[in-house]
Amino acid sequence: MKKTLIAATLLSLFSSQYATASDETTELRQIIEQQQKVLKDLEKRLEQTEKRVETTADVVESTASSKSATTIGGYGELHYNNITDNKTGKDKKEFDFHRFVLFFGHEFNSKTRFFSELEVEHSLAGEGKKGEVELEQAYIEHDFNEMYTGKAGLFLMPVGIINETHEPDTFYGVERNPVEKDIIPATWWEGGLTLNVKAAPGLAFDTAVTSGLYLDQSSGYKIRNGRQKVSEAKGEDLAYTGRVKYTAVPGLELAATVQYQSDLTQGEAAVDTASATLLTAHAIYSIEDFTVKALYAQWDIDGKEAEALGRDKQNGFYIEPSYRINEQFGVFARYNEWDNNAGDNAETKKKQTNLGVNYWLHENVVFKADFERITGAADSDGFNLGVGYQF
């Protein structure tokens, strides 16, 4: 009897505990199911949020890409010249917004890009006006690899110091130096193909096949008159250019350029052809705040017409020391000597000395002043004032 009572009591206790455990399990399952629903809902919301974030990122990236892919820039300079011709006694007192330039570029991808430069010279262009509207650059540039980069289109020639880098805040003096202007002749651009080769760190080569100059008796065989500016330019005889540039030593730049054109007359000379060779070399050395620049340029023209005019040899050089006093002020001196008439004729050779100061209101905004003295074939003196910018 007692055994039966104990068994019944134990059975009742186990049943009660089982029922309680069963209730707790059911409640726990319900809690788990609710939590699973909440988690699923959170997962859906998270997925939706991630999609919105990805979409927003794509839009931002696309917008940023479109903004950074196309760029606009430019530069300009206003000059005031006060020069007296000591031979005639005439004064030149003149204001001139010499250049207004806009850059437009577009990067198609990391290897291929476009660049252009549109310029208005002397403020007004058109019939009877002194200025011009010129397309100075418009080319496609492509990086074949880290060593080779090519250009196709209209571009600045790889020659001299100022031809490729001539924004007003990058050089001293109100006016550009006369040697690179009259001998090289900067700013000088042609249409064609060019290849840049980075042969080693600090050593690069440039080669170019382009349209050439066009000179004859009517232009006096003066080099600057031969620029065709790629405006329906005569293309009977192309020009072949090569440059080597060395910049491996900090603060030092050495470069030399040679160009050959088989006939400057583009096949139209009445008497004979006129092959021409240009040789230029320059050096730039900077140590702390002191910089010195030196350049030499020479043309040899093989033709009877050029020789008869005394223009078969045209050459010049300049040297320019400068000192950057601080971030805002710099001073310079420049001596130029050049001749477009046979090169060694004392009666035609010109000598120009400039002394002046640059004041950078901002690293890309500069005010300039310099004194100018010309002797030799010309005799004049005076001063120049200017303001320039780039962005």
Short mmCIF file of C-alpha atoms in Angstrom, two decimals:
data_model
loop_
_atom_site.label_atom_id
_atom_site.label_comp_id
_atom_site.label_asym_id
_atom_site.label_seq_id
_atom_site.Cartn_x
_atom_site.Cartn_y
_atom_site.Cartn_z
CA MET A 1 0.00 0.00 0.00
CA LYS A 2 2.75 2.40 0.95
CA LYS A 3 4.68 1.51 -2.19
CA THR A 4 1.62 2.20 -4.29
CA LEU A 5 1.11 5.58 -2.62
CA ILE A 6 4.76 6.61 -3.13
CA ALA A 7 4.63 5.61 -6.79
CA ALA A 8 1.45 7.59 -7.32
CA THR A 9 2.94 10.62 -5.59
CA LEU A 10 6.12 10.48 -7.71
CA LEU A 11 4.08 10.04 -10.87
CA SER A 12 1.96 13.03 -10.00
CA LEU A 13 5.06 15.12 -9.26
CA PHE A 14 6.73 14.15 -12.54
CA SER A 15 3.55 14.88 -14.44
CA SER A 16 3.31 18.31 -12.81
CA GLN A 17 6.93 19.11 -13.58
CA TYR A 18 6.52 17.84 -17.14
CA ALA A 19 3.46 20.01 -17.64
CA THR A 20 5.31 23.02 -16.24
CA ALA A 21 8.34 22.31 -18.47
CA SER A 22 6.04 21.87 -21.44
CA ASP A 23 4.43 25.26 -20.75
CA GLU A 24 7.82 26.91 -20.40
CA THR A 25 9.03 25.30 -23.64
CA THR A 26 5.94 26.53 -25.47
CA GLU A 27 6.46 30.04 -24.13
CA LEU A 28 10.16 29.92 -25.04
CA ARG A 29 9.32 28.82 -28.57
CA GLN A 30 6.90 31.68 -28.90
CA ILE A 31 9.59 34.11 -27.73
CA ILE A 32 12.09 32.62 -30.19
CA GLU A 33 9.58 32.85 -33.03
CA GLN A 34 8.91 36.51 -32.20
CA GLN A 35 12.64 37.23 -32.08
CA GLN A 36 13.10 35.48 -35.43
CA LYS A 37 10.37 37.68 -36.93
CA VAL A 38 12.08 40.76 -35.51
CA LEU A 39 15.43 39.61 -36.88
CA LYS A 40 13.97 38.95 -40.32
CA ASP A 41 12.40 42.39 -40.28
CA LEU A 42 15.72 43.92 -39.27
CA GLU A 43 17.48 41.97 -42.04
CA LYS A 44 15.03 43.32 -44.61
CA ARG A 45 15.49 46.87 -43.34
CA LEU A 46 19.28 46.42 -43.36
CA GLU A 47 19.20 45.13 -46.93
CA GLN A 48 17.07 48.10 -47.98
CA THR A 49 19.44 50.50 -46.20
CA GLU A 50 22.47 48.89 -47.85
CA LYS A 51 20.83 49.22 -51.26
CA ARG A 52 20.09 52.89 -50.61
CA VAL A 53 23.70 53.44 -49.44
CA GLU A 54 25.07 51.70 -52.54
CA THR A 55 22.80 53.72 -54.80
CA THR A 56 23.81 56.95 -53.07
CA ALA A 57 27.50 56.01 -53.31
CA ASP A 58 27.13 55.28 -57.02
CA VAL A 59 25.47 58.65 -57.56
CA VAL A 60 28.13 60.44 -55.53
CA GLU A 61 30.93 58.61 -57.33
CA SER A 62 29.35 59.31 -60.69
CA THR A 63 28.87 62.98 -59.83
CA ALA A 64 32.39 63.31 -58.47
CA SER A 65 33.77 61.53 -61.51
CA SER A 66 31.90 63.79 -63.89
CA LYS A 67 33.08 66.87 -61.99
CA SER A 68 36.73 65.82 -61.82
CA ALA A 69 36.92 64.40 -65.35
CA THR A 70 36.44 67.80 -67.02
CA THR A 71 38.55 70.73 -65.87
CA ILE A 72 38.65 74.44 -66.66
CA GLY A 73 41.53 76.81 -66.00
CA GLY A 74 43.30 79.75 -67.52
CA TYR A 75 45.63 82.71 -67.17
CA GLY A 76 45.89 86.34 -68.18
CA GLU A 77 48.14 89.40 -67.95
CA LEU A 78 47.77 93.16 -68.20
CA HIS A 79 50.83 95.22 -69.16
CA TYR A 80 51.77 98.89 -69.02
CA ASN A 81 54.82 99.87 -71.08
CA ASN A 82 56.57 103.23 -70.77
CA ILE A 83 59.50 103.11 -73.19
CA THR A 84 61.40 105.93 -74.91
CA ASP A 85 63.11 105.38 -78.28
CA ASN A 86 66.28 107.41 -77.87
CA LYS A 87 66.95 107.51 -81.60
CA THR A 88 63.62 109.02 -82.60
CA GLY A 89 62.63 110.59 -79.29
CA LYS A 90 59.23 108.90 -79.45
CA ASP A 91 57.59 107.63 -76.30
CA LYS A 92 55.56 104.46 -76.04
CA LYS A 93 53.07 104.74 -73.20
CA GLU A 94 50.62 101.92 -73.59
CA PHE A 95 48.20 99.71 -71.68
CA ASP A 96 47.55 96.28 -73.13
CA PHE A 97 45.64 93.27 -71.82
CA HIS A 98 48.18 91.15 -73.61
CA ARG A 99 46.69 87.71 -73.10
CA PHE A 100 43.44 86.15 -71.90
CA VAL A 101 43.61 82.36 -71.99
CA LEU A 102 41.20 79.57 -71.09
CA PHE A 103 42.16 75.92 -70.59
CA PHE A 104 39.70 73.10 -71.17
CA GLY A 105 40.62 69.51 -70.37
CA HIS A 106 38.88 66.17 -70.03
CA GLU A 107 40.11 62.87 -68.63
CA PHE A 108 38.48 59.96 -70.46
CA ASN A 109 40.16 57.46 -68.15
CA SER A 110 43.40 57.10 -66.22
CA LYS A 111 45.41 56.74 -69.44
CA THR A 112 43.70 58.94 -72.02
CA ARG A 113 43.00 62.66 -71.73
CA PHE A 114 42.31 65.80 -73.79
CA PHE A 115 43.75 69.28 -73.27
CA SER A 116 43.14 72.58 -75.05
CA GLU A 117 44.10 76.24 -74.77
CA LEU A 118 42.15 79.09 -76.35
CA GLU A 119 43.68 82.56 -76.30
CA VAL A 120 42.60 86.12 -77.04
CA GLU A 121 45.56 88.46 -77.59
CA HIS A 122 45.38 92.24 -77.16
CA SER A 123 41.72 92.18 -76.06
CA LEU A 124 40.08 92.69 -79.48
CA ALA A 125 40.22 90.53 -82.59
CA GLY A 126 38.77 91.05 -86.03
CA GLU A 127 39.26 93.13 -89.12
CA GLY A 128 41.21 96.26 -88.31
CA LYS A 129 41.84 95.16 -84.73
CA LYS A 130 45.25 94.52 -83.17
CA GLY A 131 44.37 91.26 -81.45
CA GLU A 132 43.89 87.65 -82.45
CA VAL A 133 41.87 84.66 -81.29
CA GLU A 134 44.14 81.63 -81.34
CA LEU A 135 43.88 77.94 -80.59
CA GLU A 136 47.29 77.24 -79.07
CA GLN A 137 46.72 73.68 -77.92
CA ALA A 138 44.20 70.94 -78.66
CA TYR A 139 45.53 67.40 -78.35
CA ILE A 140 44.81 63.89 -77.17
CA GLU A 141 47.38 62.46 -74.76
CA HIS A 142 47.70 58.75 -74.00
CA ASP A 143 49.91 56.84 -71.57
CA PHE A 144 50.92 53.59 -73.26
CA ASN A 145 52.67 52.57 -70.06
CA GLU A 146 54.81 54.18 -67.36
CA MET A 147 57.59 54.78 -69.90
CA TYR A 148 55.83 56.01 -73.05
CA THR A 149 53.32 58.85 -73.46
CA GLY A 150 52.09 60.11 -76.82
CA LYS A 151 50.24 63.18 -78.08
CA ALA A 152 48.28 63.73 -81.26
CA GLY A 153 46.86 67.08 -82.30
CA LEU A 154 48.00 70.66 -81.84
CA PHE A 155 50.60 71.17 -79.10
CA LEU A 156 53.46 73.38 -77.92
CA MET A 157 56.85 72.48 -79.30
CA PRO A 158 59.33 70.89 -76.84
CA VAL A 159 61.90 73.66 -77.03
CA GLY A 160 63.41 76.28 -74.72
CA ILE A 161 62.27 77.30 -71.24
CA ILE A 162 59.26 79.52 -71.70
CA ASN A 163 57.55 77.90 -74.69
CA GLU A 164 55.83 75.18 -72.67
CA THR A 165 55.61 77.00 -69.31
CA HIS A 166 54.68 80.65 -69.77
CA GLU A 167 51.95 81.45 -67.23
CA PRO A 168 52.78 84.93 -65.83
CA ASP A 169 53.28 83.77 -62.24
CA THR A 170 56.00 81.31 -63.35
CA PHE A 171 58.58 83.77 -64.71
CA TYR A 172 60.18 87.11 -63.92
CA GLY A 173 59.67 90.27 -65.94
CA VAL A 174 56.56 91.86 -67.39
CA GLU A 175 57.34 90.87 -70.98
CA ARG A 176 58.72 87.52 -72.07
CA ASN A 177 62.41 87.50 -72.93
CA PRO A 178 63.21 88.58 -76.53
CA VAL A 179 65.59 85.71 -77.29
CA GLU A 180 62.91 83.04 -76.99
CA LYS A 181 60.42 85.36 -78.66
CA ASP A 182 62.44 86.27 -81.77
CA ILE A 183 64.77 83.28 -82.16
CA ILE A 184 62.90 80.17 -80.98
CA PRO A 185 60.05 81.66 -81.53
CA ALA A 186 57.79 81.34 -78.46
CA THR A 187 54.95 80.85 -78.15
CA TRP A 188 55.30 78.22 -80.88
CA TRP A 189 52.87 75.40 -81.58
CA GLU A 190 52.44 72.92 -84.42
CA GLY A 191 50.16 70.05 -85.38
CA GLY A 192 51.31 66.44 -85.49
CA LEU A 193 52.51 63.62 -83.29
CA THR A 194 54.92 63.52 -80.37
CA LEU A 195 56.25 60.81 -78.07
CA ASN A 196 57.69 61.29 -74.60
CA VAL A 197 60.03 58.58 -73.31
CA LYS A 198 60.90 58.42 -69.60
CA ALA A 199 64.12 56.50 -70.08
CA ALA A 200 65.20 56.63 -66.43
CA PRO A 201 64.43 58.65 -63.30
CA GLY A 202 65.23 62.24 -64.25
CA LEU A 203 66.02 61.44 -67.90
CA ALA A 204 63.43 61.96 -70.64
CA PHE A 205 63.38 62.17 -74.43
CA ASP A 206 60.82 63.85 -76.69
CA THR A 207 60.42 63.22 -80.41
CA ALA A 208 57.94 64.98 -82.68
CA VAL A 209 56.84 64.95 -86.32
CA THR A 210 54.86 68.10 -87.04
CA SER A 211 53.87 70.80 -89.45
CA GLY A 212 56.69 73.26 -90.04
CA LEU A 213 57.50 76.92 -90.56
CA TYR A 214 56.83 78.76 -93.82
CA LEU A 215 59.34 81.45 -94.82
CA ASP A 216 60.32 83.14 -98.06
CA GLN A 217 61.50 86.51 -99.32
CA SER A 218 58.17 88.18 -98.57
CA SER A 219 58.51 87.27 -94.87
CA GLY A 220 62.15 88.33 -94.85
CA TYR A 221 63.21 84.92 -93.55
CA LYS A 222 62.68 86.23 -90.04
CA ILE A 223 61.93 83.15 -87.95
CA ARG A 224 58.98 84.54 -86.00
CA ASN A 225 57.21 85.42 -89.25
CA GLY A 226 57.27 81.74 -90.23
CA ARG A 227 54.76 80.47 -87.66
CA GLN A 228 51.72 79.14 -89.52
CA LYS A 229 49.78 78.48 -86.30
CA VAL A 230 48.20 75.38 -87.91
CA SER A 231 45.73 77.54 -89.84
CA GLU A 232 45.48 75.84 -93.24
CA ALA A 233 49.24 75.46 -92.84
CA LYS A 234 51.30 74.44 -95.84
CA GLY A 235 52.51 70.90 -95.26
CA GLU A 236 54.85 70.10 -98.14
CA ASP A 237 57.79 69.78 -95.75
CA LEU A 238 57.41 68.51 -92.21
CA ALA A 239 59.57 69.35 -89.22
CA TYR A 240 61.36 66.73 -87.11
CA THR A 241 62.18 67.60 -83.51
CA GLY A 242 64.03 65.84 -80.72
CA ARG A 243 64.76 66.89 -77.15
CA VAL A 244 66.63 65.41 -74.21
CA LYS A 245 65.95 66.66 -70.68
CA TYR A 246 67.87 65.78 -67.52
CA THR A 247 66.46 66.54 -64.05
CA ALA A 248 67.95 63.77 -61.88
CA VAL A 249 69.96 66.20 -59.71
CA PRO A 250 67.72 68.17 -57.29
CA GLY A 251 67.50 71.82 -58.35
CA LEU A 252 69.07 71.22 -61.76
CA GLU A 253 67.48 71.08 -65.22
CA LEU A 254 69.48 70.56 -68.40
CA ALA A 255 67.86 70.30 -71.82
CA ALA A 256 68.78 70.46 -75.49
CA THR A 257 66.58 70.46 -78.60
CA VAL A 258 67.33 69.97 -82.27
CA GLN A 259 64.88 70.47 -85.13
CA TYR A 260 65.32 69.90 -88.86
CA GLN A 261 63.11 71.02 -91.72
CA SER A 262 64.17 70.27 -95.28
CA ASP A 263 62.57 73.37 -96.82
CA LEU A 264 61.28 76.44 -95.00
CA THR A 265 59.70 77.67 -98.23
CA GLN A 266 57.37 74.65 -98.35
CA GLY A 267 58.36 74.06 -101.99
CA GLU A 268 57.28 77.52 -103.18
CA ALA A 269 60.62 79.34 -103.40
CA ALA A 270 61.38 80.76 -106.83
CA VAL A 271 65.15 80.38 -106.51
CA ASP A 272 65.99 77.44 -104.27
CA THR A 273 65.01 75.47 -101.20
CA ALA A 274 65.97 76.51 -97.69
CA SER A 275 66.70 73.70 -95.26
CA ALA A 276 66.90 74.80 -91.64
CA THR A 277 68.32 73.43 -88.40
CA LEU A 278 67.48 74.75 -84.95
CA LEU A 279 69.74 74.05 -81.98
CA THR A 280 68.86 75.16 -78.45
CA ALA A 281 70.23 74.36 -75.02
CA HIS A 282 69.34 75.64 -71.58
CA ALA A 283 70.21 75.16 -67.95
CA ILE A 284 68.29 76.03 -64.79
CA TYR A 285 69.93 75.68 -61.40
CA SER A 286 68.33 76.48 -58.05
CA ILE A 287 69.97 76.35 -54.67
CA GLU A 288 67.72 77.37 -51.80
CA ASP A 289 66.21 80.75 -52.84
CA PHE A 290 68.70 81.56 -55.61
CA THR A 291 68.06 80.51 -59.23
CA VAL A 292 70.01 81.10 -62.42
CA LYS A 293 68.71 80.41 -65.93
CA ALA A 294 70.74 80.40 -69.14
CA LEU A 295 69.65 79.66 -72.71
CA TYR A 296 71.22 79.62 -76.16
CA ALA A 297 69.36 79.24 -79.48
CA GLN A 298 70.59 79.20 -83.06
CA TRP A 299 69.09 78.76 -86.53
CA ASP A 300 71.16 77.77 -89.58
CA ILE A 301 69.32 78.27 -92.88
CA ASP A 302 70.87 76.85 -96.04
CA GLY A 303 69.48 78.92 -98.91
CA LYS A 304 70.60 81.65 -101.30
CA GLU A 305 67.63 83.90 -100.60
CA ALA A 306 68.15 83.74 -96.84
CA GLU A 307 71.87 84.38 -97.28
CA ALA A 308 71.23 87.37 -99.56
CA LEU A 309 69.01 88.89 -96.85
CA GLY A 310 71.59 88.19 -94.15
CA ARG A 311 69.18 85.83 -92.39
CA ASP A 312 70.98 82.53 -92.95
CA LYS A 313 72.15 82.54 -89.32
CA GLN A 314 70.02 83.80 -86.44
CA ASN A 315 71.00 83.30 -82.83
CA GLY A 316 70.79 84.63 -79.31
CA PHE A 317 71.32 83.90 -75.64
CA TYR A 318 70.33 85.17 -72.22
CA ILE A 319 71.27 84.67 -68.61
CA GLU A 320 68.95 85.41 -65.70
CA PRO A 321 69.85 85.23 -62.00
CA SER A 322 67.00 85.70 -59.51
CA TYR A 323 66.52 85.62 -55.76
CA ARG A 324 63.31 84.77 -53.92
CA ILE A 325 63.41 86.99 -50.81
CA ASN A 326 60.36 85.34 -49.24
CA GLU A 327 57.04 83.85 -50.32
CA GLN A 328 55.86 87.19 -51.71
CA PHE A 329 58.91 89.01 -53.09
CA GLY A 330 61.53 88.08 -55.66
CA VAL A 331 64.09 90.11 -57.60
CA PHE A 332 65.85 89.36 -60.89
CA ALA A 333 68.27 90.62 -63.52
CA ARG A 334 68.40 89.43 -67.13
CA TYR A 335 70.86 90.09 -69.93
CA ASN A 336 69.72 89.25 -73.48
CA GLU A 337 71.72 89.35 -76.70
CA TRP A 338 70.24 88.31 -80.04
CA ASP A 339 70.41 88.90 -83.79
CA ASN A 340 68.05 87.89 -86.57
CA ASN A 341 70.54 89.16 -89.13
CA ALA A 342 73.57 86.96 -89.77
CA GLY A 343 74.33 86.52 -86.09
CA ASP A 344 77.66 88.37 -85.79
CA ASN A 345 76.82 91.74 -87.25
CA ALA A 346 77.45 94.48 -84.68
CA GLU A 347 75.13 96.82 -86.58
CA THR A 348 72.14 94.50 -86.24
CA LYS A 349 72.77 92.83 -82.90
CA LYS A 350 70.53 93.89 -80.00
CA LYS A 351 71.36 93.84 -76.31
CA GLN A 352 68.69 94.15 -73.64
CA THR A 353 69.03 94.38 -69.87
CA ASN A 354 66.13 94.03 -67.45
CA LEU A 355 66.11 94.58 -63.68
CA GLY A 356 62.95 94.09 -61.69
CA VAL A 357 60.81 92.67 -58.93
CA ASN A 358 57.87 90.27 -58.66
CA TYR A 359 55.32 90.49 -55.86
CA TRP A 360 53.08 87.44 -55.41
CA LEU A 361 49.82 88.50 -53.78
CA HIS A 362 48.96 84.78 -53.96
CA GLU A 363 51.05 81.96 -55.33
CA ASN A 364 49.04 82.26 -58.57
CA VAL A 365 48.60 86.06 -58.62
CA VAL A 366 51.61 88.27 -59.34
CA PHE A 367 52.41 91.97 -59.73
CA LYS A 368 55.55 92.86 -61.70
CA ALA A 369 57.78 95.85 -62.34
CA ASP A 370 61.03 96.08 -64.28
CA PHE A 371 63.42 98.55 -65.83
CA GLU A 372 64.42 97.91 -69.46
CA ARG A 373 67.41 99.14 -71.47
CA ILE A 374 68.13 98.20 -75.11
CA THR A 375 71.40 99.03 -76.88
CA GLY A 376 73.11 98.03 -80.10
CA ALA A 377 70.91 98.05 -83.20
CA ALA A 378 68.25 99.80 -81.10
CA ASP A 379 68.51 102.41 -78.38
CA SER A 380 65.66 102.68 -75.88
CA ASP A 381 64.93 102.62 -72.19
CA GLY A 382 61.99 102.77 -69.81
CA PHE A 383 59.96 100.63 -67.47
CA ASN A 384 57.18 98.05 -67.55
CA LEU A 385 54.41 97.25 -65.06
CA GLY A 386 52.16 94.22 -65.08
CA VAL A 387 49.73 91.99 -63.25
CA GLY A 388 49.09 88.35 -64.03
CA TYR A 389 47.23 85.30 -62.75
CA GLN A 390 46.48 81.66 -63.41
CA PHE A 391 43.92 79.24 -62.02
#
